Short mmCIF file of C-alpha atoms in Angstrom, two decimals:
data_model
loop_
_atom_site.label_atom_id
_atom_site.label_comp_id
_atom_site.label_asym_id
_atom_site.label_seq_id
_atom_site.Cartn_x
_atom_site.Cartn_y
_atom_site.Cartn_z
CA MET A 108 45.73 32.64 -20.73
CA THR A 109 45.35 30.20 -17.88
CA GLU A 110 45.38 33.05 -15.40
CA THR A 111 42.34 34.69 -16.95
CA THR A 112 40.50 31.39 -17.01
CA ASP A 113 41.25 30.72 -13.34
CA THR A 114 40.16 34.18 -12.28
CA ALA A 115 37.01 33.87 -14.36
CA LEU A 116 36.20 30.59 -12.58
CA ASP A 117 36.92 32.11 -9.19
CA GLU A 118 34.55 34.98 -9.88
CA THR A 119 31.74 32.64 -10.94
CA GLU A 120 32.31 30.41 -7.93
CA THR A 121 32.11 33.27 -5.49
CA THR A 122 28.95 34.63 -7.03
CA THR A 123 27.19 31.26 -6.96
CA SER A 124 28.36 30.29 -3.49
CA GLU A 125 27.53 33.55 -1.76
CA VAL A 126 24.79 33.26 0.82
CA VAL A 127 22.63 36.22 1.62
CA VAL A 128 21.91 36.52 5.32
CA ASP A 129 19.02 38.67 6.47
CA PRO A 130 20.05 41.34 8.92
CA PRO A 131 18.75 40.81 12.46
CA ALA A 132 15.36 42.26 13.19
CA GLU A 133 15.44 45.70 14.68
CA ASP A 134 13.08 44.80 17.51
CA ALA A 135 15.15 41.73 18.55
CA PRO A 136 17.14 42.35 21.70
CA GLU A 137 20.90 42.26 21.44
CA GLY A 138 22.53 38.96 22.36
CA SER A 139 19.48 36.86 21.53
CA ASP A 140 20.34 33.53 19.96
CA LEU A 141 18.37 30.83 18.19
CA GLU A 142 17.48 28.97 21.40
CA SER A 143 15.22 31.79 22.56
CA ASP A 144 13.47 31.84 19.19
CA PRO A 145 9.86 30.63 19.71
CA ASP A 146 10.08 28.42 16.58
CA THR A 147 13.01 26.40 17.92
CA PHE A 148 12.35 23.36 20.11
CA PRO A 149 14.65 21.27 22.29
CA ARG A 150 16.13 18.15 20.69
CA GLU A 151 14.18 15.76 22.96
CA VAL A 152 10.85 17.26 21.91
CA VAL A 153 11.72 16.94 18.24
CA GLU A 154 12.88 13.33 18.67
CA ASP A 155 9.67 12.45 20.54
CA LEU A 156 7.58 14.02 17.79
CA ARG A 157 9.49 12.11 15.13
CA LYS A 158 8.98 8.82 16.99
CA GLU A 159 5.27 9.53 17.38
CA ASN A 160 4.99 10.41 13.69
CA GLY A 161 6.81 7.17 12.83
CA ARG A 162 4.30 5.17 14.87
CA TYR A 163 1.41 6.85 13.05
CA ARG A 164 3.00 6.09 9.67
CA GLN A 165 3.40 2.43 10.66
CA ARG A 166 -0.22 2.31 11.79
CA ALA A 167 -1.35 3.87 8.53
CA GLN A 168 0.69 1.33 6.57
CA LYS A 169 -0.91 -1.52 8.53
CA ALA A 170 -4.35 -0.04 7.87
CA ASP A 171 -3.57 0.08 4.14
CA ASP A 172 -2.43 -3.54 4.21
CA TYR A 173 -5.58 -4.60 6.06
CA ALA A 174 -7.75 -2.70 3.58
CA LYS A 175 -6.08 -4.48 0.66
CA ARG A 176 -6.54 -7.86 2.34
CA LEU A 177 -10.20 -7.07 3.03
CA HIS A 178 -10.69 -6.04 -0.59
CA HIS A 179 -9.09 -9.29 -1.73
CA GLU A 180 -11.42 -11.34 0.48
CA LEU A 181 -14.51 -9.39 -0.55
CA VAL A 182 -13.70 -10.09 -4.19
CA ARG A 183 -13.11 -13.76 -3.35
CA ALA A 184 -16.49 -13.89 -1.56
CA THR A 185 -18.29 -12.90 -4.75
CA GLY A 186 -17.06 -16.15 -6.30
CA LYS A 187 -17.03 -14.62 -9.76
CA LEU A 188 -13.28 -14.32 -10.34
CA ALA A 189 -10.83 -17.21 -10.48
CA ASP A 190 -8.12 -14.99 -8.97
CA PRO A 191 -9.36 -12.16 -6.71
CA SER A 192 -6.15 -10.19 -7.25
CA ASP A 193 -7.20 -9.53 -10.86
CA LEU A 194 -9.42 -6.70 -9.67
CA THR A 195 -7.37 -3.67 -8.69
CA PHE A 196 -7.78 -2.22 -5.22
CA ASP A 197 -10.24 0.62 -4.76
CA GLU A 198 -11.32 1.97 -1.37
CA ASP A 199 -14.85 2.59 -2.64
CA HIS A 200 -15.31 -1.16 -3.01
CA LEU A 201 -14.89 -1.59 0.75
CA THR A 202 -17.79 0.65 1.66
CA ASP A 203 -20.16 0.13 -1.26
CA PRO A 204 -20.92 -3.49 -2.22
CA GLU A 205 -22.78 -2.32 -5.34
CA LYS A 206 -19.62 -0.66 -6.67
CA LEU A 207 -17.66 -3.84 -5.98
CA THR A 208 -20.19 -5.96 -7.85
CA ALA A 209 -20.28 -3.48 -10.72
CA ALA A 210 -16.47 -3.45 -10.92
CA VAL A 211 -16.29 -7.26 -10.97
CA ASP A 212 -19.01 -7.44 -13.64
CA ASP A 213 -17.26 -4.77 -15.72
CA LEU A 214 -13.96 -6.65 -15.47
CA LEU A 215 -15.64 -9.90 -16.52
CA ALA A 216 -17.34 -8.14 -19.45
CA ARG A 217 -13.95 -6.88 -20.67
CA LYS A 218 -12.02 -10.06 -19.82
CA PRO A 219 -14.30 -13.09 -19.61
CA HIS A 220 -11.35 -15.49 -19.31
CA LEU A 221 -10.86 -14.30 -15.70
CA ALA A 222 -14.16 -15.83 -14.57
CA THR A 223 -14.33 -18.77 -12.22
CA ARG A 224 -14.65 -22.06 -14.01
CA LYS A 225 -16.86 -24.59 -12.30
CA PRO A 226 -17.14 -28.08 -13.72
CA ALA A 227 -20.63 -29.12 -14.72
CA GLY A 228 -22.16 -32.42 -15.67
CA ASP A 229 -20.57 -35.83 -15.29
CA ILE A 230 -16.83 -35.30 -14.81
CA GLY A 231 -16.07 -38.82 -13.65
CA GLN A 232 -16.13 -38.29 -9.91
CA GLY A 233 -18.48 -39.31 -7.19
CA GLY A 234 -20.90 -42.20 -6.86
CA ARG A 235 -22.02 -43.79 -10.10
CA GLY A 236 -24.06 -46.75 -8.95
CA SER A 237 -27.80 -46.74 -8.93
CA GLY A 238 -27.88 -48.16 -5.43
CA ASP A 239 -30.28 -50.97 -6.43
CA ALA A 240 -27.58 -53.59 -7.03
CA PRO A 241 -27.08 -56.19 -4.28
CA LEU A 242 -24.03 -55.75 -2.07
CA GLY A 243 -21.41 -58.42 -2.76
CA LEU A 244 -18.09 -59.48 -1.29
CA LEU A 245 -16.15 -57.45 -3.83
CA ASP A 246 -18.15 -54.35 -2.95
CA LEU A 247 -17.40 -54.83 0.78
CA LEU A 248 -13.68 -55.18 0.10
CA LYS A 249 -13.68 -52.00 -1.99
CA MET A 250 -15.40 -50.10 0.81
CA HIS A 251 -12.84 -51.09 3.47
CA THR A 252 -9.65 -50.47 1.51
#
């Protein structure tokens, strides 16, 4: 019984691992190899093209990073959001300031807790005197310390 199982496996392996090779073209001259094929390039040319393509990919990645940074700063310049990274990146915001403003306003309408909070009124900082009081020794000492 093991013999039939082994032969059955061998038959399935050979059928799945067979590779069909196209016969050579009739108009191809005898003795031609892959190097004379017009679609094959020397190794140096391929390596140069890969390096050049790699440089373009790096440049594109830098451009994407710069675009995201610009978007972040444009959102910050509106002054409406506490954290500019709350608005997701969209390339249309870079070219159309109206779309950027509309997106920020839409985000604030949906999530008002993301808005910038600016203190208003008397928060206990800054000058409190009326300026009419005479200047005394204690006031001079406070100014110089």
